[in-house]
Structures are given as structure tokens and as C-alpha cells.
Amino acid sequence: MTSGRRDGASDGDGSPDRTSADEAATGAADPDPDGPAPSDAFGALGGETRLAVVEALDEASPRTFSDLVDATGADTSAGFAYHLRQLTGRFVRQRADERYELTDAGRSVARALAAGTYTASIDREPVELDEPCPLCGDDGLVAAVADNVTEVGCERCDGTVLRLSLPPGGYATRDADGFADALDAHHRRRIESFDDGVCPECTGTVSTRVEPVVDSVDGDSGADIDRDQLDREHDDGEHVPVQAVYECDTCGADLRCPVALTLLDHPAVVSFYHDHDRDVRDRPIWNVGSEWRERVVSRDPWCIVVSARLDGEDLVCYVAGDGRVVDHRRDSHDDGPETNSGVADDGPADTTADVTSHAGSETVEADSEAVSAEDTAAESGTAGS
């Protein structure tokens, strides 16, 4: 993780300086205006012979014309030459020595073919997971796969913890236990990449914000948020669950997750766990541990307090509305248990440019919500796919 993204400068109102990113995104919206239309590019791949050329060059490259004819099993060299011409330029290039090799786009197509990205749909029966359910605390978590999407749920309370997609290659070479570990590692890295401002799909620039979890507030995943109701709930001291939202400015890929999950690779968090002989990577993203809490202490501007307690010591992080950690501190306690009750929140010191001082008047109470799947890790606008 780059510290500049999460702890970097912002405008005076606590929002990030997005000018350069927006300008870059505008220029990147159409990276090659002189290139072929998408329909023409995909049309060039139509036909078994053309895909066989891509696969043959991925297997061994560069190759001569006659070698490619033999490798693809083409009936005639004349017919094969026509198909090769349709690929040449965008997916295949001819070298100075007249041999052929894949372009970067051709290599991307070859990888997608090998991974089954557009052809494989994986289903798997539920497998038991070792971690307790973050919703009810009982054993009974299972992971089931339907159409490349893993759903982690609890058989005891019937709660859905999260739904996350995994490319089919992630399932193909792993047993029932291994794909859960792959899912955890894959999406940790996706969150890290999004949080660094780099889209994990296309490497485009990313916009980041914090917003209420709509489903938890009004039960409508696509409805307008009742801002007045949210303000009343906050003023009344009720917990208003929030989420970090990442959206790619170029390809539209997005991800929603609890704010705490965006901090798992932060240096302050990693060192805190290390100092207590723990590894923050030991627990999966569907249950990061009961030691975590997060609470909104200000909405104008946004300030979310995310805290963890280990061995009687608290790590308290203050997160602004653009996802940056604007301050963090450690507090020692004598009571020792790894529950995060009564963590005093006196507000971040010397961060008035990012978070107003009244945010410090709140306290993270004993009944504040644990970081769990009710706050959901979600992608592409669903409750977790």
C-alpha cells in the first residue's frame, strides 16, 4: 500500500484533491481513439481457427507461417492465410524475420482462454469453514459456489455473510478447502489495489468515498437514501453502518466493503498486530475478529473511528470521507480482554483541516457494532458479488 494514497494531502474541507486524477481519468476514457471499434476487435477473434492461432502462439512463439498451419490443423494454407490476416495488427504481429508472435492484446486473450474467463461456470456444494459466524457467533459457516460466485453464509442463523466472485481458474486447481483461502487472498489484494487508487481490473484511476450502507438503513439496495432519517439516527446515538465505496473512473469496476477491511494493510495496523505477536492476515475477510469496531462520530465532514483491541491495548484510527487515515493512536488498558468496549474517542489531534473538532466528543460505546458481514463486502452493486 502506498502511504500517499491513504495518508496524503487533502483540500481544506477534508475531501481529497481529485483535480489531477479527474484530468487523468478524462484523458484515459478513450485511450486509443484511432483503434478499432470493440465489435471489430472481438469479431476478429470469431472462429475456431483464429482462436487456435492465439493458443498456438501462446504455447510457443515466434512461429513461421507453415508452423502455424501445422499447429492449428488448417485444411488449406490459403484459407488459413485469410484468418491470420484478420488477427494481424491487433492480436498478432509479424516480425522482421516474417515469423509471428502475439501482441499484448493477444496475450490477454490467450490468458482468458486458458483461464476459462468467458467460458467456464463453476458450481460447488457447500464446504464448512473453520471460523465462527460473525453474525451469531456460532460455528456453522459454509461457503458455496454458484456461477463463479462464492457465498459465505451461516447454517445456524441463516445469515448471508458475503458474496464474492472468483475467476474460474481460482476454483479449477484447488480443492474444497483451498478455494476459500484463494478467495480471501484475491479480495484482500483487490481491496488494497482499489485503496491505492489503481483499479485491479484495468489499472485506471479510482474514486473513493464513504457512505451509509443503504440496505441496512432503508432496506432498498437501489433506493434514495433518506438523509434526514440518517441524521436523526446519528443524533440519537444509533449506530449507522457505513461502507467504503471504490469506483473505477475508466472501466466502472466497483467494490463496497466495511471501512475496517480497507485498513488491514495499513502500517499502523500491521505493526500493532506484530507488536502483539499476531498476524492480521491470519483471519479471513469474512470474520476479521471480534476485536474490531467501527463507528461514525461525524458526518459533516465524515469521520469514522475504526479500532481494534489486543491484550488490553487499543489501536484507534480516524478515517475521513475519502478513506484516508488522518490520524491514529494507541491506548493502554488494564482490563485486558480482546473486546473493544469503552474505547474513548477524544478525536484526532491536530487534524482540524480534515475532521472537525466536535468529532472528538463521541465515545465508541460497548454496544457499537462489530465489523461483520452485516456491513458486507460487496462488489458490482450487489450484496457482495
Short mmCIF file of C-alpha atoms in Angstrom, two decimals:
data_model
loop_
_atom_site.label_atom_id
_atom_site.label_comp_id
_atom_site.label_asym_id
_atom_site.label_seq_id
_atom_site.Cartn_x
_atom_site.Cartn_y
_atom_site.Cartn_z
CA MET A 1 0.00 0.00 0.00
CA THR A 2 1.25 3.48 -0.80
CA SER A 3 1.08 5.72 2.21
CA GLY A 4 0.50 8.73 -0.03
CA ARG A 5 -2.94 7.43 -1.02
CA ARG A 6 -4.22 6.80 2.45
CA ASP A 7 -2.40 9.46 4.45
CA GLY A 8 -1.90 12.05 1.72
CA ALA A 9 -2.89 15.68 1.49
CA SER A 10 -6.45 16.85 1.03
CA ASP A 11 -8.37 20.03 0.47
CA GLY A 12 -9.17 22.14 3.48
CA ASP A 13 -12.69 20.70 3.76
CA GLY A 14 -11.36 17.18 4.30
CA SER A 15 -12.04 15.98 0.77
CA PRO A 16 -9.20 14.73 -1.44
CA ASP A 17 -7.65 16.86 -4.14
CA ARG A 18 -9.07 14.99 -7.12
CA THR A 19 -8.20 17.53 -9.83
CA SER A 20 -5.21 15.70 -11.27
CA ALA A 21 -6.93 12.33 -11.01
CA ASP A 22 -10.05 13.65 -12.75
CA GLU A 23 -7.96 15.17 -15.53
CA ALA A 24 -6.08 11.89 -15.96
CA ALA A 25 -9.34 9.94 -15.99
CA THR A 26 -10.74 12.24 -18.70
CA GLY A 27 -7.74 11.57 -20.87
CA ALA A 28 -7.86 7.84 -20.21
CA ALA A 29 -11.57 7.43 -21.01
CA ASP A 30 -10.71 6.61 -24.64
CA PRO A 31 -7.04 5.53 -24.56
CA ASP A 32 -6.83 4.79 -28.29
CA PRO A 33 -9.36 6.84 -30.29
CA ASP A 34 -7.79 5.63 -33.55
CA GLY A 35 -8.08 1.96 -32.60
CA PRO A 36 -10.70 -0.47 -33.95
CA ALA A 37 -14.24 -0.50 -32.65
CA PRO A 38 -14.80 -3.11 -29.91
CA SER A 39 -17.17 -5.02 -32.20
CA ASP A 40 -14.47 -5.23 -34.87
CA ALA A 41 -11.83 -6.32 -32.36
CA PHE A 42 -13.99 -9.09 -30.91
CA GLY A 43 -15.23 -10.04 -34.37
CA ALA A 44 -11.64 -10.71 -35.43
CA LEU A 45 -11.49 -13.49 -32.84
CA GLY A 46 -14.53 -15.30 -34.22
CA GLY A 47 -13.89 -18.84 -35.41
CA GLU A 48 -12.03 -21.87 -34.16
CA THR A 49 -9.07 -21.36 -36.50
CA ARG A 50 -8.36 -17.86 -35.20
CA LEU A 51 -8.56 -18.92 -31.57
CA ALA A 52 -6.31 -21.88 -32.42
CA VAL A 53 -3.73 -19.40 -33.76
CA VAL A 54 -3.80 -17.46 -30.49
CA GLU A 55 -3.41 -20.65 -28.46
CA ALA A 56 -0.59 -21.95 -30.69
CA LEU A 57 1.37 -18.70 -30.37
CA ASP A 58 0.81 -18.68 -26.63
CA GLU A 59 2.24 -22.19 -26.45
CA ALA A 60 5.33 -21.35 -28.49
CA SER A 61 6.39 -18.10 -30.09
CA PRO A 62 7.54 -16.82 -32.54
CA ARG A 63 6.39 -19.24 -35.24
CA THR A 64 6.60 -19.38 -39.02
CA PHE A 65 3.55 -19.42 -41.26
CA SER A 66 3.95 -23.10 -42.11
CA ASP A 67 4.47 -23.99 -38.44
CA LEU A 68 1.22 -22.25 -37.56
CA VAL A 69 -0.64 -24.06 -40.33
CA ASP A 70 0.55 -27.39 -38.92
CA ALA A 71 -0.10 -26.40 -35.29
CA THR A 72 -3.71 -25.35 -35.95
CA GLY A 73 -4.60 -28.23 -38.27
CA ALA A 74 -5.83 -25.86 -41.00
CA ASP A 75 -7.23 -27.53 -44.11
CA THR A 76 -5.60 -25.21 -46.66
CA SER A 77 -2.89 -22.60 -46.45
CA ALA A 78 -4.98 -20.13 -48.46
CA GLY A 79 -7.90 -20.30 -46.05
CA PHE A 80 -5.53 -20.12 -43.11
CA ALA A 81 -3.85 -17.02 -44.52
CA TYR A 82 -7.21 -15.22 -44.55
CA HIS A 83 -7.82 -15.98 -40.87
CA LEU A 84 -4.29 -14.95 -39.93
CA ARG A 85 -4.75 -11.60 -41.69
CA GLN A 86 -7.82 -10.87 -39.56
CA LEU A 87 -5.72 -11.29 -36.42
CA THR A 88 -2.61 -9.49 -37.63
CA GLY A 89 -2.20 -6.00 -36.28
CA ARG A 90 -4.41 -6.22 -33.20
CA PHE A 91 -3.73 -9.66 -31.74
CA VAL A 92 -0.81 -10.98 -33.81
CA ARG A 93 2.20 -9.20 -35.26
CA GLN A 94 4.62 -10.28 -37.98
CA ARG A 95 8.26 -9.74 -37.08
CA ALA A 96 11.02 -8.56 -39.37
CA ASP A 97 12.09 -12.20 -39.85
CA GLU A 98 8.50 -12.93 -41.06
CA ARG A 99 7.68 -15.08 -38.05
CA TYR A 100 4.57 -14.39 -35.98
CA GLU A 101 4.04 -13.60 -32.29
CA LEU A 102 1.24 -12.34 -30.05
CA THR A 103 0.73 -8.67 -29.24
CA ASP A 104 -0.09 -7.60 -25.69
CA ALA A 105 -3.80 -7.81 -26.53
CA GLY A 106 -3.21 -11.27 -27.98
CA ARG A 107 -1.54 -12.43 -24.78
CA SER A 108 -4.51 -11.13 -22.78
CA VAL A 109 -6.88 -13.17 -24.97
CA ALA A 110 -4.68 -16.25 -24.56
CA ARG A 111 -4.75 -15.92 -20.78
CA ALA A 112 -8.54 -15.52 -20.79
CA LEU A 113 -8.91 -18.66 -22.93
CA ALA A 114 -6.64 -20.68 -20.66
CA ALA A 115 -8.40 -19.48 -17.50
CA GLY A 116 -11.91 -20.07 -18.86
CA THR A 117 -12.81 -16.47 -18.06
CA TYR A 118 -15.62 -16.31 -20.63
CA THR A 119 -16.46 -20.00 -20.94
CA ALA A 120 -16.38 -21.65 -17.51
CA SER A 121 -19.16 -21.52 -14.93
CA ILE A 122 -18.23 -23.23 -11.66
CA ASP A 123 -20.69 -24.59 -9.08
CA ARG A 124 -19.68 -26.31 -5.84
CA GLU A 125 -21.53 -27.79 -2.92
CA PRO A 126 -21.18 -26.01 0.47
CA VAL A 127 -18.00 -26.67 2.43
CA GLU A 128 -17.54 -25.97 6.12
CA LEU A 129 -15.32 -23.09 7.21
CA ASP A 130 -13.29 -23.00 10.42
CA GLU A 131 -14.27 -19.51 11.56
CA PRO A 132 -17.35 -18.76 13.67
CA CYS A 133 -20.19 -16.79 12.15
CA PRO A 134 -19.64 -13.03 12.67
CA LEU A 135 -23.41 -12.54 12.85
CA CYS A 136 -24.40 -15.03 15.57
CA GLY A 137 -21.03 -16.18 16.94
CA ASP A 138 -21.80 -19.89 16.46
CA ASP A 139 -19.98 -22.44 14.34
CA GLY A 140 -21.76 -23.14 11.11
CA LEU A 141 -20.16 -21.01 8.41
CA VAL A 142 -20.17 -22.61 4.97
CA ALA A 143 -19.02 -21.48 1.53
CA ALA A 144 -20.98 -22.47 -1.57
CA VAL A 145 -20.23 -21.62 -5.20
CA ALA A 146 -22.73 -20.81 -7.96
CA ASP A 147 -21.67 -19.43 -11.34
CA ASN A 148 -18.18 -18.46 -10.09
CA VAL A 149 -19.59 -16.54 -7.09
CA THR A 150 -18.82 -17.80 -3.57
CA GLU A 151 -21.45 -17.15 -0.93
CA VAL A 152 -20.36 -17.42 2.68
CA GLY A 153 -23.34 -17.98 4.97
CA CYS A 154 -24.31 -19.46 8.30
CA GLU A 155 -26.39 -22.62 8.63
CA ARG A 156 -27.26 -21.75 12.24
CA CYS A 157 -28.71 -18.26 11.83
CA ASP A 158 -29.37 -18.43 8.04
CA GLY A 159 -27.46 -15.18 7.64
CA THR A 160 -25.52 -14.31 4.49
CA VAL A 161 -22.06 -13.04 5.34
CA LEU A 162 -20.81 -12.07 1.87
CA ARG A 163 -20.89 -12.96 -1.80
CA LEU A 164 -17.70 -12.52 -3.79
CA SER A 165 -16.73 -13.62 -7.27
CA LEU A 166 -13.56 -15.53 -8.08
CA PRO A 167 -12.29 -16.20 -11.61
CA PRO A 168 -12.94 -19.82 -12.63
CA GLY A 169 -9.23 -20.56 -12.58
CA GLY A 170 -9.30 -19.94 -8.85
CA TYR A 171 -11.58 -22.94 -8.40
CA ALA A 172 -10.21 -25.24 -11.10
CA THR A 173 -6.91 -26.13 -9.46
CA ARG A 174 -7.97 -26.05 -5.80
CA ASP A 175 -9.84 -28.44 -3.56
CA ALA A 176 -12.85 -27.52 -1.43
CA ASP A 177 -10.66 -26.05 1.31
CA GLY A 178 -8.14 -24.29 -0.90
CA PHE A 179 -10.51 -22.08 -2.85
CA ALA A 180 -11.67 -20.31 0.34
CA ASP A 181 -8.06 -19.31 1.03
CA ALA A 182 -7.73 -18.15 -2.58
CA LEU A 183 -10.92 -16.11 -2.28
CA ASP A 184 -9.59 -14.38 0.84
CA ALA A 185 -6.18 -13.62 -0.71
CA HIS A 186 -7.69 -12.49 -4.02
CA HIS A 187 -10.06 -9.98 -2.49
CA ARG A 188 -7.56 -8.66 0.05
CA ARG A 189 -5.39 -7.70 -2.87
CA ARG A 190 -8.34 -6.22 -4.75
CA ILE A 191 -9.17 -4.01 -1.76
CA GLU A 192 -5.52 -2.98 -1.44
CA SER A 193 -5.33 -2.10 -5.13
CA PHE A 194 -8.57 -0.12 -5.07
CA ASP A 195 -7.39 1.69 -1.93
CA ASP A 196 -4.11 2.57 -3.63
CA GLY A 197 -6.17 4.28 -6.33
CA VAL A 198 -5.38 1.68 -9.01
CA CYS A 199 -8.22 -0.37 -10.49
CA PRO A 200 -7.36 -4.09 -10.23
CA GLU A 201 -9.23 -4.72 -13.50
CA CYS A 202 -7.84 -2.08 -15.86
CA THR A 203 -5.38 -0.03 -13.70
CA GLY A 204 -7.49 3.09 -14.23
CA THR A 205 -7.86 5.79 -11.58
CA VAL A 206 -10.26 5.13 -8.69
CA SER A 207 -12.68 7.38 -6.84
CA THR A 208 -13.19 6.64 -3.15
CA ARG A 209 -15.91 7.69 -0.72
CA VAL A 210 -17.62 6.64 2.48
CA GLU A 211 -21.40 6.28 2.52
CA PRO A 212 -24.13 4.64 4.65
CA VAL A 213 -25.00 1.02 3.94
CA VAL A 214 -28.32 1.60 2.21
CA ASP A 215 -29.69 -1.91 2.76
CA SER A 216 -29.14 -1.61 6.50
CA VAL A 217 -30.90 1.76 6.64
CA ASP A 218 -33.99 1.55 4.44
CA GLY A 219 -33.91 -1.98 3.07
CA ASP A 220 -33.73 -0.83 -0.56
CA SER A 221 -30.48 -1.58 -2.34
CA GLY A 222 -31.24 0.93 -5.07
CA ALA A 223 -33.44 3.49 -3.35
CA ASP A 224 -32.64 7.05 -2.44
CA ILE A 225 -31.05 7.43 0.96
CA ASP A 226 -33.20 9.26 3.49
CA ARG A 227 -30.58 11.74 4.65
CA ASP A 228 -32.85 13.28 7.29
CA GLN A 229 -33.51 9.84 8.78
CA LEU A 230 -29.79 9.08 8.84
CA ASP A 231 -29.09 12.39 10.56
CA ARG A 232 -31.75 11.66 13.18
CA GLU A 233 -30.31 8.21 13.82
CA HIS A 234 -26.84 9.69 14.23
CA ASP A 235 -28.09 12.46 16.53
CA ASP A 236 -29.96 9.87 18.63
CA GLY A 237 -26.74 7.91 19.09
CA GLU A 238 -27.91 4.96 16.99
CA HIS A 239 -25.30 3.04 15.04
CA VAL A 240 -25.37 3.93 11.34
CA PRO A 241 -23.35 1.31 9.42
CA VAL A 242 -21.16 2.74 6.70
CA GLN A 243 -19.04 1.30 3.93
CA ALA A 244 -16.09 2.29 1.80
CA VAL A 245 -17.02 2.57 -1.88
CA TYR A 246 -14.47 2.34 -4.68
CA GLU A 247 -15.33 3.04 -8.32
CA CYS A 248 -13.02 2.93 -11.32
CA ASP A 249 -13.24 6.07 -13.44
CA THR A 250 -12.34 4.12 -16.59
CA CYS A 251 -13.98 0.68 -16.66
CA GLY A 252 -16.60 1.13 -13.92
CA ALA A 253 -15.41 -1.74 -11.71
CA ASP A 254 -16.50 -1.13 -8.15
CA LEU A 255 -16.23 -2.58 -4.67
CA ARG A 256 -18.02 -1.93 -1.37
CA CYS A 257 -16.77 -3.19 1.97
CA PRO A 258 -16.64 -2.30 5.68
CA VAL A 259 -14.21 0.52 6.37
CA ALA A 260 -12.16 -1.73 8.66
CA LEU A 261 -11.28 -4.04 5.77
CA THR A 262 -9.54 -1.16 3.99
CA LEU A 263 -7.17 -0.76 6.96
CA LEU A 264 -5.87 -4.33 7.17
CA ASP A 265 -2.68 -3.47 5.28
CA HIS A 266 -2.15 -0.07 6.90
CA PRO A 267 1.31 0.16 8.55
CA ALA A 268 -0.22 1.14 11.89
CA VAL A 269 -2.45 -1.95 11.87
CA VAL A 270 0.27 -4.34 10.70
CA SER A 271 2.72 -3.11 13.35
CA PHE A 272 0.04 -3.18 16.06
CA TYR A 273 -0.66 -6.86 15.40
CA HIS A 274 3.06 -7.61 15.09
CA ASP A 275 3.76 -6.00 18.48
CA HIS A 276 1.19 -8.38 19.99
CA ASP A 277 2.70 -11.42 18.23
CA ARG A 278 -0.24 -11.63 15.84
CA ASP A 279 -0.56 -11.60 12.07
CA VAL A 280 -3.50 -9.60 10.74
CA ARG A 281 -3.58 -11.96 7.74
CA ASP A 282 -4.42 -14.99 9.88
CA ARG A 283 -8.16 -14.29 9.84
CA PRO A 284 -10.18 -14.14 6.59
CA ILE A 285 -12.10 -11.10 5.45
CA TRP A 286 -15.46 -12.72 6.32
CA ASN A 287 -14.51 -12.66 10.01
CA VAL A 288 -11.56 -10.43 10.86
CA GLY A 289 -12.12 -10.92 14.59
CA SER A 290 -14.27 -9.65 17.44
CA GLU A 291 -11.56 -7.18 18.45
CA TRP A 292 -12.59 -4.80 15.65
CA ARG A 293 -15.13 -1.98 15.92
CA GLU A 294 -16.08 0.94 13.73
CA ARG A 295 -18.35 3.88 14.43
CA VAL A 296 -19.34 7.14 12.78
CA VAL A 297 -18.52 10.13 15.00
CA SER A 298 -19.08 12.89 12.45
CA ARG A 299 -20.99 13.17 9.19
CA ASP A 300 -20.06 16.73 8.19
CA PRO A 301 -17.28 16.11 7.42
CA TRP A 302 -17.20 12.34 7.64
CA CYS A 303 -15.12 10.84 10.45
CA ILE A 304 -15.21 7.12 11.16
CA VAL A 305 -13.40 5.70 14.17
CA VAL A 306 -12.07 2.20 13.48
CA SER A 307 -10.49 0.48 16.46
CA ALA A 308 -9.05 -2.87 17.49
CA ARG A 309 -8.13 -4.15 20.95
CA LEU A 310 -5.46 -6.75 21.64
CA ASP A 311 -4.14 -7.71 25.08
CA GLY A 312 -5.60 -4.64 26.73
CA GLU A 313 -4.24 -2.16 24.18
CA ASP A 314 -6.38 -0.27 21.66
CA LEU A 315 -5.41 0.94 18.24
CA VAL A 316 -7.72 3.78 17.24
CA CYS A 317 -7.74 5.03 13.63
CA TYR A 318 -9.60 8.08 12.34
CA VAL A 319 -10.81 7.71 8.77
CA ALA A 320 -12.00 10.64 6.63
CA GLY A 321 -14.73 10.61 3.99
CA ASP A 322 -12.25 9.81 1.23
CA GLY A 323 -10.94 6.73 3.01
CA ARG A 324 -7.69 8.25 4.29
CA VAL A 325 -6.45 7.54 7.80
CA VAL A 326 -5.94 11.09 9.04
CA ASP A 327 -4.66 10.07 12.48
CA HIS A 328 -4.17 7.03 14.70
CA ARG A 329 -3.12 6.36 18.26
CA ARG A 330 -2.70 3.59 20.81
CA ASP A 331 -4.30 3.49 24.25
CA SER A 332 -3.39 1.04 27.01
CA HIS A 333 -5.97 -0.51 29.33
CA ASP A 334 -5.63 -2.75 32.35
CA ASP A 335 -8.74 -4.85 31.78
CA GLY A 336 -7.05 -6.96 29.09
CA PRO A 337 -9.83 -8.78 27.21
CA GLU A 338 -9.91 -8.57 23.44
CA THR A 339 -13.26 -6.84 23.28
CA ASN A 340 -13.47 -3.33 22.05
CA SER A 341 -15.80 -1.79 24.61
CA GLY A 342 -15.47 1.68 26.02
CA VAL A 343 -12.73 2.87 23.70
CA ALA A 344 -12.56 6.57 24.42
CA ASP A 345 -12.64 8.73 21.35
CA ASP A 346 -11.28 12.16 22.12
CA GLY A 347 -10.86 12.91 18.44
CA PRO A 348 -7.72 13.07 16.34
CA ALA A 349 -5.07 15.52 17.42
CA ASP A 350 -4.00 18.29 15.02
CA THR A 351 -6.27 17.19 12.17
CA THR A 352 -8.70 20.11 12.10
CA ALA A 353 -8.13 20.50 8.37
CA ASP A 354 -9.53 17.02 7.86
CA VAL A 355 -12.01 16.36 10.68
CA THR A 356 -13.81 18.93 12.77
CA SER A 357 -13.07 19.05 16.46
CA HIS A 358 -16.60 18.11 17.51
CA ALA A 359 -15.96 14.58 16.21
CA GLY A 360 -13.93 14.04 19.34
CA SER A 361 -16.91 14.46 21.66
CA GLU A 362 -18.25 10.99 20.85
CA THR A 363 -17.35 7.72 22.55
CA VAL A 364 -17.14 4.27 20.98
CA GLU A 365 -19.61 2.52 23.27
CA ALA A 366 -19.63 -1.08 24.40
CA ASP A 367 -22.59 -1.88 22.17
CA SER A 368 -21.12 -0.38 18.99
CA GLU A 369 -21.31 -2.70 16.02
CA ALA A 370 -18.63 -5.27 15.35
CA VAL A 371 -17.11 -5.42 11.88
CA SER A 372 -19.07 -8.23 10.30
CA ALA A 373 -20.78 -9.32 7.15
CA GLU A 374 -23.85 -7.34 8.01
CA ASP A 375 -21.64 -4.47 6.87
CA THR A 376 -20.87 -6.67 3.82
CA ALA A 377 -18.02 -6.83 1.40
CA ALA A 378 -19.77 -6.18 -1.88
CA GLU A 379 -18.82 -5.73 -5.49
CA SER A 380 -20.64 -4.55 -8.59
CA GLY A 381 -23.62 -3.21 -6.73
CA THR A 382 -24.87 -6.43 -5.15
CA ALA A 383 -24.78 -7.53 -1.55
CA GLY A 384 -21.43 -8.97 -2.19
CA SER A 385 -20.78 -10.31 -5.67
#
